[in-house]
Amino acid sequence: MEIVRSHRQLAAAAAAAGGGGLGSLPTYRAAPQLEVRLEEFELFAIDRLRVLKGISDGLSRGKRPEEMEKLVSELWKTHMRHQDPAETLNKDIISHFVLRLVYCRTEELRKWFLSMETTLFRYRFRLETSESQRMLMTEFQLPYKALPHSEFEVVKDKLSQVARSMGQSANVESVFFKVPFEEVPDLVASRRVFLSKGYAYVAMSQVVSLVVTQFRCNISKALVLTNRKWTATIKEQEKDRLTPIVEALSNAYFGPDYSQDAVEISVKDIDQLAKSSFPLCMRHMLDKLRENHHLKHGGRMQFGLFLKGAGLKLEDALAFWRAEFSQKVGSERFDKEYAYSIRHNYGKEGKRTDYTPYSCQKIISATPGVGDHHGCPYRHFGEENLRAALNKMGVSGHTLEEIMDKVKNRHYQLACTLTFEATHGVSCDSGINHPNQYFSESQKVLRAKNQTVESQSAT
């Protein structure tokens, strides 16, 4: 599909679809009526996805708000900026609607996209000028007016008390909005507003919470509607053109290729490597495979691609899976029903696609069914089972409680990072973002320790 309008016309159409007035922050109210090349359709989405993945990584590492603001600014400048502001606006809006199509298709995908886009909007809003912020409030048609001076004087002392409790100056701002407390749950939960008779008094510097609440509500509704359209018409109509791109984008991972660090491993190495270097998700699946001599499709994909990324060659992979599955289904049935998918993962069948191992984000967003063993233990295990699994890895005491605290706060990758540090005795400043990264970093640590022991023995 060719772009048939000038950049000036495109920018005007994009602004009409939710360009956010004089500011640079769109509200994404409606998709612009544009015709875009398929190449740009995909590339714009990939760049935005890099931003969202970066935000996800930052949140999983527990970055503070000021660190997140800096991170979002750097990610946006690196991946989304253009010398022509109009082109930046085009890319911003088009990429959002492409990813809305990509991430509308399941509840887990919608939840992740909604969370990341809301976080991105929050920090971009905070970087806008006061004038632009006021215009965005108008754009969202928020029914709030600034508090009259007479009412402000009545509650001024209470507002000062709240400011002091937050470590701020007692000289409070002069512009406040009186809103129903349920409109700003984050401010209420963190005790950053004065409450009276069911209303919260929100300072101009805090209006981001009001706008973000409305933004989140709008995007959430839009994702549900987009999913209906996708299921009813778009998926089938675009099965030979857009659908493959959409599915590829939803599986995309833009981190380092950890398979580059892999050394060739054999079938006989797997059990020993599992004890020393496999993350908990992969240890669990290996245990269940040994126990049941079978894994369902999701488990075979997640574990099989992990082993491939760790260095298991196709011939060894076939031997490994055949040895296990044959105990339950027989060698003939294995060759007939399962061998093809293994060769397919290695790019030897079908479209000859060389599939890559799943990232943590993809694994966390999975929804294992009854009898499934894939997914992320930190998210999908019950507390008792998770504690038992971590104890089996040698994690206990204060460290175990710290990991469980991260799990309760839904920082699953941070919990995995703490597990790595506890079992290896080293820090992992980059955080764990991929099972094969866990394996690769573990092998580096173990090799370094072995070299140290060898050098000490030699002397």
Short mmCIF file of C-alpha atoms in Angstrom, two decimals:
data_model
loop_
_atom_site.label_atom_id
_atom_site.label_comp_id
_atom_site.label_asym_id
_atom_site.label_seq_id
_atom_site.Cartn_x
_atom_site.Cartn_y
_atom_site.Cartn_z
CA MET A 1 0.00 0.00 0.00
CA GLU A 2 1.43 3.37 -0.98
CA ILE A 3 1.22 6.58 0.99
CA VAL A 4 -0.88 8.78 -1.25
CA ARG A 5 -0.80 12.07 0.67
CA SER A 6 1.95 14.54 1.46
CA HIS A 7 3.54 14.60 4.88
CA ARG A 8 1.63 17.84 5.62
CA GLN A 9 -1.67 16.15 4.77
CA LEU A 10 -0.73 13.08 6.81
CA ALA A 11 0.10 15.17 9.84
CA ALA A 12 -3.21 17.03 9.55
CA ALA A 13 -5.12 13.76 9.36
CA ALA A 14 -3.17 12.34 12.28
CA ALA A 15 -3.81 15.43 14.40
CA ALA A 16 -7.53 15.22 13.62
CA ALA A 17 -7.48 11.64 14.92
CA GLY A 18 -6.15 12.70 18.30
CA GLY A 19 -3.07 14.88 17.95
CA GLY A 20 -3.43 16.49 21.36
CA GLY A 21 -3.83 20.14 20.30
CA LEU A 22 -0.66 22.26 20.28
CA GLY A 23 1.25 19.65 22.27
CA SER A 24 3.04 16.65 20.84
CA LEU A 25 1.09 14.03 22.82
CA PRO A 26 -1.78 12.34 20.94
CA THR A 27 -4.88 10.95 22.65
CA TYR A 28 -5.46 8.19 20.03
CA ARG A 29 -9.22 8.71 19.91
CA ALA A 30 -9.68 7.30 16.42
CA ALA A 31 -7.48 5.74 13.76
CA PRO A 32 -6.41 8.24 11.07
CA GLN A 33 -7.67 7.61 7.53
CA LEU A 34 -4.24 6.98 6.04
CA GLU A 35 -2.79 4.61 3.50
CA VAL A 36 0.59 3.32 4.63
CA ARG A 37 3.15 1.07 2.99
CA LEU A 38 3.27 -2.40 4.53
CA GLU A 39 6.98 -1.87 5.19
CA GLU A 40 6.32 1.25 7.27
CA PHE A 41 3.31 -0.43 8.89
CA GLU A 42 5.67 -3.01 10.35
CA LEU A 43 8.75 -0.84 10.97
CA PHE A 44 6.80 1.85 12.84
CA ALA A 45 5.28 -0.83 15.06
CA ILE A 46 8.66 -2.44 15.72
CA ASP A 47 10.16 0.87 16.87
CA ARG A 48 7.25 1.53 19.22
CA LEU A 49 7.44 -2.02 20.50
CA ARG A 50 11.09 -1.43 21.38
CA VAL A 51 9.94 1.50 23.53
CA LEU A 52 7.23 -0.56 25.26
CA LYS A 53 9.62 -3.47 25.86
CA GLY A 54 12.13 -1.05 27.36
CA ILE A 55 9.46 0.30 29.70
CA SER A 56 8.50 -3.25 30.69
CA ASP A 57 12.13 -4.06 31.48
CA GLY A 58 12.48 -0.87 33.54
CA LEU A 59 9.39 -1.65 35.59
CA SER A 60 10.48 -5.26 36.14
CA ARG A 61 13.78 -4.01 37.54
CA GLY A 62 11.97 -1.80 40.05
CA LYS A 63 13.18 1.56 38.69
CA ARG A 64 12.04 4.61 40.64
CA PRO A 65 9.66 7.17 39.03
CA GLU A 66 12.45 9.65 38.29
CA GLU A 67 14.51 6.85 36.70
CA MET A 68 11.51 5.75 34.65
CA GLU A 69 10.93 9.31 33.42
CA LYS A 70 14.51 9.48 32.19
CA LEU A 71 14.27 6.01 30.64
CA VAL A 72 11.04 6.81 28.77
CA SER A 73 12.56 10.03 27.42
CA GLU A 74 15.66 8.20 26.18
CA LEU A 75 13.68 5.33 24.64
CA TRP A 76 11.40 7.73 22.79
CA LYS A 77 14.28 9.82 21.50
CA THR A 78 16.15 6.72 20.32
CA HIS A 79 13.32 4.91 18.57
CA MET A 80 10.52 7.35 17.72
CA ARG A 81 11.97 10.77 17.02
CA HIS A 82 12.35 12.28 13.53
CA GLN A 83 13.87 15.51 12.31
CA ASP A 84 10.46 16.48 10.95
CA PRO A 85 7.98 16.89 13.86
CA ALA A 86 5.09 16.09 11.53
CA GLU A 87 6.70 12.77 10.64
CA THR A 88 7.22 12.01 14.33
CA LEU A 89 3.51 12.57 14.94
CA ASN A 90 2.59 10.31 12.01
CA LYS A 91 4.83 7.55 13.30
CA ASP A 92 3.52 7.96 16.85
CA ILE A 93 -0.14 7.57 15.92
CA ILE A 94 0.27 4.93 13.22
CA SER A 95 2.49 2.75 15.41
CA HIS A 96 0.02 2.93 18.30
CA PHE A 97 -2.88 1.73 16.15
CA VAL A 98 -0.81 -1.05 14.58
CA LEU A 99 0.14 -2.38 18.00
CA ARG A 100 -3.45 -1.97 19.17
CA LEU A 101 -4.35 -4.42 16.41
CA VAL A 102 -1.50 -6.73 17.43
CA TYR A 103 -2.28 -6.76 21.16
CA CYS A 104 -6.08 -6.79 21.09
CA ARG A 105 -6.37 -10.52 20.44
CA THR A 106 -6.17 -12.05 23.93
CA GLU A 107 -6.80 -10.81 27.44
CA GLU A 108 -3.14 -11.22 28.44
CA LEU A 109 -1.93 -9.29 25.40
CA ARG A 110 -4.47 -6.54 26.06
CA LYS A 111 -3.43 -6.25 29.71
CA TRP A 112 0.25 -5.93 28.84
CA PHE A 113 -0.31 -3.39 26.05
CA LEU A 114 -2.70 -1.33 28.18
CA SER A 115 -0.24 -1.23 31.07
CA MET A 116 2.75 -0.27 28.91
CA GLU A 117 0.88 2.36 26.85
CA THR A 118 -0.56 3.89 30.01
CA THR A 119 2.91 4.09 31.57
CA LEU A 120 4.30 5.63 28.38
CA PHE A 121 1.48 8.20 28.28
CA ARG A 122 1.95 9.05 31.97
CA TYR A 123 5.61 9.95 31.62
CA ARG A 124 5.16 11.73 28.30
CA PHE A 125 2.37 13.82 29.84
CA ARG A 126 4.64 14.83 32.69
CA LEU A 127 7.15 16.16 30.14
CA GLU A 128 4.52 18.39 28.48
CA THR A 129 4.22 22.10 29.24
CA SER A 130 1.49 23.31 31.61
CA GLU A 131 -0.36 24.81 28.66
CA SER A 132 -0.27 21.53 26.77
CA GLN A 133 -1.40 19.64 29.88
CA ARG A 134 -4.42 21.94 30.22
CA MET A 135 -5.26 21.38 26.56
CA LEU A 136 -5.09 17.63 27.04
CA MET A 137 -7.50 17.91 29.96
CA THR A 138 -9.87 19.69 27.59
CA GLU A 139 -9.21 17.06 24.93
CA PHE A 140 -10.39 14.35 27.32
CA GLN A 141 -13.40 16.50 28.25
CA LEU A 142 -12.67 16.20 31.95
CA PRO A 143 -15.49 17.94 33.84
CA TYR A 144 -13.27 19.54 36.47
CA LYS A 145 -12.74 23.22 37.12
CA ALA A 146 -10.06 24.87 39.21
CA LEU A 147 -11.01 25.30 42.88
CA PRO A 148 -12.39 28.80 43.63
CA HIS A 149 -10.10 30.96 45.75
CA SER A 150 -12.63 31.14 48.59
CA GLU A 151 -12.81 27.33 48.90
CA PHE A 152 -9.05 27.04 48.49
CA GLU A 153 -8.53 29.30 51.51
CA VAL A 154 -10.81 27.06 53.62
CA VAL A 155 -8.76 23.91 52.98
CA LYS A 156 -5.34 25.52 52.53
CA ASP A 157 -4.04 24.37 55.91
CA LYS A 158 -5.09 20.76 55.21
CA LEU A 159 -3.38 20.89 51.83
CA SER A 160 -0.20 22.15 53.53
CA GLN A 161 -0.29 19.23 55.94
CA VAL A 162 -0.49 16.76 53.04
CA ALA A 163 2.40 18.54 51.29
CA ARG A 164 4.58 18.35 54.44
CA SER A 165 3.77 14.65 54.90
CA MET A 166 5.14 14.11 51.40
CA GLY A 167 8.34 15.99 52.21
CA GLN A 168 7.36 19.03 50.17
CA SER A 169 7.31 22.70 51.00
CA ALA A 170 4.38 23.92 53.09
CA ASN A 171 3.79 26.59 50.43
CA VAL A 172 1.21 24.67 48.44
CA GLU A 173 0.25 25.28 44.83
CA SER A 174 -2.60 27.68 44.16
CA VAL A 175 -4.38 25.61 41.48
CA PHE A 176 -6.35 22.58 42.69
CA PHE A 177 -9.16 20.47 41.30
CA LYS A 178 -11.91 18.92 43.44
CA VAL A 179 -12.72 15.46 42.06
CA PRO A 180 -14.47 12.27 43.25
CA PHE A 181 -11.83 10.25 45.11
CA GLU A 182 -12.39 7.14 42.94
CA GLU A 183 -11.05 9.07 39.94
CA VAL A 184 -7.52 9.13 41.41
CA PRO A 185 -7.00 5.74 43.13
CA ASP A 186 -3.21 5.94 42.85
CA LEU A 187 -3.07 9.29 44.68
CA VAL A 188 -5.47 8.08 47.37
CA ALA A 189 -3.52 4.83 47.88
CA SER A 190 -0.25 6.72 48.34
CA ARG A 191 -1.87 9.41 50.55
CA ARG A 192 -0.83 12.25 48.28
CA VAL A 193 -4.17 14.10 48.34
CA PHE A 194 -6.45 15.65 50.94
CA LEU A 195 -9.80 13.84 51.17
CA SER A 196 -13.03 15.41 52.36
CA LYS A 197 -16.64 14.20 51.99
CA GLY A 198 -15.81 11.82 49.15
CA TYR A 199 -13.70 14.29 47.17
CA ALA A 200 -9.96 14.48 46.57
CA TYR A 201 -8.18 17.82 46.16
CA VAL A 202 -5.75 17.35 43.28
CA ALA A 203 -2.94 19.82 42.59
CA MET A 204 -2.15 20.94 39.06
CA SER A 205 1.14 19.02 39.32
CA GLN A 206 -0.90 15.86 40.01
CA VAL A 207 -3.48 16.10 37.20
CA VAL A 208 -1.56 13.42 35.32
CA SER A 209 -3.49 10.93 37.46
CA LEU A 210 -6.83 12.32 36.25
CA VAL A 211 -5.80 12.28 32.61
CA VAL A 212 -4.17 8.85 32.80
CA THR A 213 -7.30 7.33 34.36
CA GLN A 214 -9.37 8.58 31.42
CA PHE A 215 -6.71 7.55 28.91
CA ARG A 216 -6.58 4.02 30.33
CA CYS A 217 -10.37 3.74 30.24
CA ASN A 218 -10.49 4.86 26.59
CA ILE A 219 -7.76 2.48 25.44
CA SER A 220 -9.22 -0.44 27.38
CA LYS A 221 -12.60 -0.03 25.66
CA ALA A 222 -10.93 0.45 22.28
CA LEU A 223 -8.94 -2.79 22.64
CA VAL A 224 -12.12 -4.79 23.28
CA LEU A 225 -13.82 -3.26 20.23
CA THR A 226 -10.73 -3.85 18.08
CA ASN A 227 -10.65 -7.49 19.15
CA ARG A 228 -14.26 -7.92 18.02
CA LYS A 229 -13.47 -6.44 14.61
CA TRP A 230 -10.31 -8.54 14.35
CA THR A 231 -12.15 -11.76 15.11
CA ALA A 232 -15.18 -10.98 12.96
CA THR A 233 -13.57 -9.69 9.78
CA ILE A 234 -9.96 -8.50 9.75
CA LYS A 235 -8.20 -11.77 10.58
CA GLU A 236 -9.75 -13.65 7.69
CA GLN A 237 -9.74 -10.80 5.19
CA GLU A 238 -6.05 -10.08 5.79
CA LYS A 239 -4.85 -13.69 6.27
CA ASP A 240 -2.32 -13.39 3.42
CA ARG A 241 -1.11 -9.88 4.19
CA LEU A 242 -1.57 -8.27 7.62
CA THR A 243 -2.31 -11.34 9.75
CA PRO A 244 1.22 -12.84 9.41
CA ILE A 245 2.73 -9.45 10.35
CA VAL A 246 0.42 -9.08 13.35
CA GLU A 247 1.26 -12.56 14.64
CA ALA A 248 5.00 -12.01 14.13
CA LEU A 249 4.88 -8.72 16.04
CA SER A 250 3.08 -10.26 19.00
CA ASN A 251 5.88 -12.83 19.30
CA ALA A 252 8.68 -10.32 18.77
CA TYR A 253 11.58 -10.02 21.18
CA PHE A 254 14.11 -7.23 20.72
CA GLY A 255 16.76 -8.12 23.25
CA PRO A 256 20.18 -9.64 22.60
CA ASP A 257 20.42 -12.99 20.83
CA TYR A 258 21.70 -15.13 23.70
CA SER A 259 22.05 -18.13 21.40
CA GLN A 260 25.22 -16.45 20.11
CA ASP A 261 26.82 -17.27 23.47
CA ALA A 262 25.68 -20.90 23.39
CA VAL A 263 28.09 -23.78 23.15
CA GLU A 264 27.03 -27.12 21.76
CA ILE A 265 25.41 -29.32 24.40
CA SER A 266 24.48 -32.97 24.17
CA VAL A 267 21.57 -34.99 25.56
CA LYS A 268 23.68 -36.34 28.42
CA ASP A 269 24.52 -32.76 29.52
CA ILE A 270 20.93 -31.64 30.05
CA ASP A 271 20.27 -32.97 33.56
CA GLN A 272 23.52 -31.59 34.97
CA LEU A 273 23.03 -28.23 33.25
CA ALA A 274 19.49 -28.06 34.60
CA LYS A 275 20.79 -28.28 38.17
CA SER A 276 23.42 -25.61 37.64
CA SER A 277 22.16 -23.20 35.01
CA PHE A 278 18.48 -23.61 34.05
CA PRO A 279 15.99 -20.98 35.26
CA LEU A 280 13.12 -22.23 37.40
CA CYS A 281 10.65 -22.35 34.49
CA MET A 282 12.87 -24.72 32.52
CA ARG A 283 13.78 -26.87 35.54
CA HIS A 284 10.08 -27.33 36.21
CA MET A 285 9.32 -28.46 32.65
CA LEU A 286 12.24 -30.88 32.60
CA ASP A 287 11.03 -32.37 35.89
CA LYS A 288 7.52 -32.81 34.49
CA LEU A 289 8.86 -34.27 31.26
CA ARG A 290 10.89 -36.85 33.19
CA GLU A 291 7.87 -37.59 35.38
CA ASN A 292 5.17 -37.84 32.68
CA HIS A 293 7.28 -38.59 29.57
CA HIS A 294 5.17 -35.99 27.79
CA LEU A 295 4.58 -32.23 27.52
CA LYS A 296 1.70 -30.50 25.79
CA HIS A 297 2.32 -28.20 22.82
CA GLY A 298 2.99 -25.04 24.87
CA GLY A 299 5.58 -26.83 26.99
CA ARG A 300 7.26 -28.45 23.98
CA MET A 301 7.56 -25.06 22.29
CA GLN A 302 8.86 -23.17 25.34
CA PHE A 303 11.28 -25.85 26.52
CA GLY A 304 12.30 -27.05 23.06
CA LEU A 305 13.24 -23.58 21.83
CA PHE A 306 15.11 -22.90 25.08
CA LEU A 307 17.21 -26.03 24.54
CA LYS A 308 17.81 -25.00 20.95
CA GLY A 309 19.02 -21.57 22.11
CA ALA A 310 21.23 -23.22 24.74
CA GLY A 311 23.05 -25.16 22.02
CA LEU A 312 21.19 -28.45 21.51
CA LYS A 313 21.48 -29.46 17.84
CA LEU A 314 18.56 -30.82 15.84
CA GLU A 315 19.78 -34.43 15.84
CA ASP A 316 20.25 -34.37 19.60
CA ALA A 317 16.87 -32.66 20.09
CA LEU A 318 15.13 -35.44 18.16
CA ALA A 319 16.97 -38.05 20.21
CA PHE A 320 16.12 -36.28 23.48
CA TRP A 321 12.40 -35.94 22.81
CA ARG A 322 12.13 -39.41 21.27
CA ALA A 323 13.74 -41.01 24.34
CA GLU A 324 11.14 -39.41 26.61
CA PHE A 325 7.99 -39.56 24.47
CA SER A 326 8.58 -43.10 23.27
CA GLN A 327 8.13 -44.34 26.83
CA LYS A 328 4.52 -43.15 26.66
CA VAL A 329 3.44 -43.06 23.00
CA GLY A 330 5.97 -45.34 21.30
CA SER A 331 8.65 -44.54 18.72
CA GLU A 332 6.37 -44.93 15.70
CA ARG A 333 3.80 -42.47 16.99
CA PHE A 334 6.53 -40.05 18.02
CA ASP A 335 7.99 -40.04 14.51
CA LYS A 336 4.52 -39.60 13.02
CA GLU A 337 3.05 -36.93 15.33
CA TYR A 338 5.88 -35.06 17.07
CA ALA A 339 9.13 -35.19 15.08
CA TYR A 340 7.83 -32.79 12.42
CA SER A 341 7.23 -29.95 14.90
CA ILE A 342 10.76 -30.33 16.29
CA ARG A 343 12.27 -30.09 12.81
CA HIS A 344 9.91 -27.17 12.15
CA ASN A 345 11.31 -25.25 15.16
CA TYR A 346 14.79 -25.67 13.74
CA GLY A 347 13.69 -24.29 10.35
CA LYS A 348 13.82 -27.62 8.52
CA GLU A 349 10.10 -27.90 7.68
CA GLY A 350 7.24 -25.70 6.51
CA LYS A 351 8.26 -22.10 5.79
CA ARG A 352 11.81 -22.87 6.96
CA THR A 353 11.56 -20.23 9.69
CA ASP A 354 14.38 -20.43 12.23
CA TYR A 355 12.36 -19.90 15.42
CA THR A 356 13.91 -18.16 18.42
CA PRO A 357 13.45 -18.98 22.13
CA TYR A 358 10.67 -17.26 24.05
CA SER A 359 11.46 -14.15 26.08
CA CYS A 360 10.39 -13.73 29.70
CA GLN A 361 7.63 -11.35 28.65
CA LYS A 362 6.09 -13.88 26.29
CA ILE A 363 6.34 -16.63 28.90
CA ILE A 364 4.81 -14.45 31.62
CA SER A 365 1.90 -13.46 29.37
CA ALA A 366 1.07 -17.12 28.61
CA THR A 367 -2.01 -18.70 30.17
CA PRO A 368 -1.29 -22.38 30.93
CA GLY A 369 -4.33 -24.63 30.93
CA VAL A 370 -5.05 -27.75 32.96
CA GLY A 371 -2.22 -30.22 32.52
CA ASP A 372 0.12 -27.58 31.04
CA HIS A 373 3.53 -26.97 32.59
CA HIS A 374 4.80 -23.99 30.59
CA GLY A 375 4.57 -20.35 31.65
CA CYS A 376 6.38 -18.52 34.47
CA PRO A 377 6.47 -20.19 37.91
CA TYR A 378 6.72 -16.82 39.63
CA ARG A 379 3.41 -15.86 38.11
CA HIS A 380 1.56 -19.13 37.60
CA PHE A 381 2.57 -21.17 40.69
CA GLY A 382 0.66 -20.96 43.94
CA GLU A 383 2.64 -19.57 46.87
CA GLU A 384 3.20 -22.96 48.52
CA ASN A 385 4.42 -24.60 45.30
CA LEU A 386 6.69 -21.67 44.50
CA ARG A 387 8.25 -21.72 47.97
CA ALA A 388 8.87 -25.47 47.65
CA ALA A 389 10.47 -25.03 44.21
CA LEU A 390 12.76 -22.25 45.45
CA ASN A 391 13.73 -24.27 48.52
CA LYS A 392 14.71 -27.10 46.18
CA MET A 393 17.07 -24.65 44.45
CA GLY A 394 18.62 -23.77 47.81
CA VAL A 395 16.85 -20.44 48.29
CA SER A 396 15.56 -19.77 51.80
CA GLY A 397 15.41 -17.28 54.65
CA HIS A 398 15.41 -13.55 54.01
CA THR A 399 16.15 -13.95 50.31
CA LEU A 400 13.15 -16.22 49.85
CA GLU A 401 10.88 -13.70 51.55
CA GLU A 402 12.28 -10.91 49.38
CA ILE A 403 11.54 -12.96 46.26
CA MET A 404 8.00 -13.69 47.44
CA ASP A 405 7.50 -9.98 48.08
CA LYS A 406 8.46 -9.22 44.47
CA VAL A 407 6.02 -11.89 43.28
CA LYS A 408 3.19 -10.38 45.35
CA ASN A 409 3.90 -7.03 43.70
CA ARG A 410 3.93 -8.71 40.25
CA HIS A 411 7.63 -8.05 39.62
CA TYR A 412 8.17 -11.55 38.23
CA GLN A 413 11.38 -10.86 36.32
CA LEU A 414 12.86 -9.11 39.34
CA ALA A 415 11.99 -12.20 41.41
CA CYS A 416 13.83 -14.36 38.88
CA THR A 417 16.80 -11.98 39.01
CA LEU A 418 16.96 -12.31 42.81
CA THR A 419 16.84 -16.10 42.44
CA PHE A 420 19.78 -15.97 40.02
CA GLU A 421 21.79 -13.82 42.41
CA ALA A 422 20.99 -16.06 45.37
CA THR A 423 21.98 -19.28 43.60
CA HIS A 424 25.11 -17.90 41.92
CA GLY A 425 26.45 -15.54 44.57
CA VAL A 426 26.84 -12.63 42.13
CA SER A 427 24.80 -9.56 41.25
CA CYS A 428 22.90 -9.30 37.95
CA ASP A 429 22.58 -5.58 37.31
CA SER A 430 21.01 -6.02 33.88
CA GLY A 431 18.13 -8.07 35.28
CA ILE A 432 16.77 -11.30 33.83
CA ASN A 433 14.76 -10.73 30.65
CA HIS A 434 15.14 -14.07 28.89
CA PRO A 435 15.57 -17.70 30.00
CA ASN A 436 18.53 -18.12 27.68
CA GLN A 437 20.11 -15.02 29.20
CA TYR A 438 19.78 -16.73 32.59
CA PHE A 439 21.49 -19.83 31.17
CA SER A 440 24.21 -17.83 29.41
CA GLU A 441 25.01 -15.68 32.45
CA SER A 442 25.04 -18.77 34.68
CA GLN A 443 27.53 -20.52 32.43
CA LYS A 444 29.79 -17.45 32.43
CA VAL A 445 29.75 -17.34 36.24
CA LEU A 446 30.49 -21.06 36.56
CA ARG A 447 33.31 -20.93 33.99
CA ALA A 448 34.89 -18.00 35.84
CA LYS A 449 34.69 -19.87 39.16
CA ASN A 450 36.23 -23.00 37.60
CA GLN A 451 39.09 -20.98 36.13
CA THR A 452 39.74 -19.42 39.53
CA VAL A 453 39.85 -22.84 41.18
CA GLU A 454 42.16 -24.20 38.48
CA SER A 455 44.54 -21.27 38.78
CA GLN A 456 44.65 -21.62 42.58
CA SER A 457 45.33 -25.36 42.25
CA ALA A 458 48.14 -24.69 39.79
CA THR A 459 49.88 -22.37 42.25
#
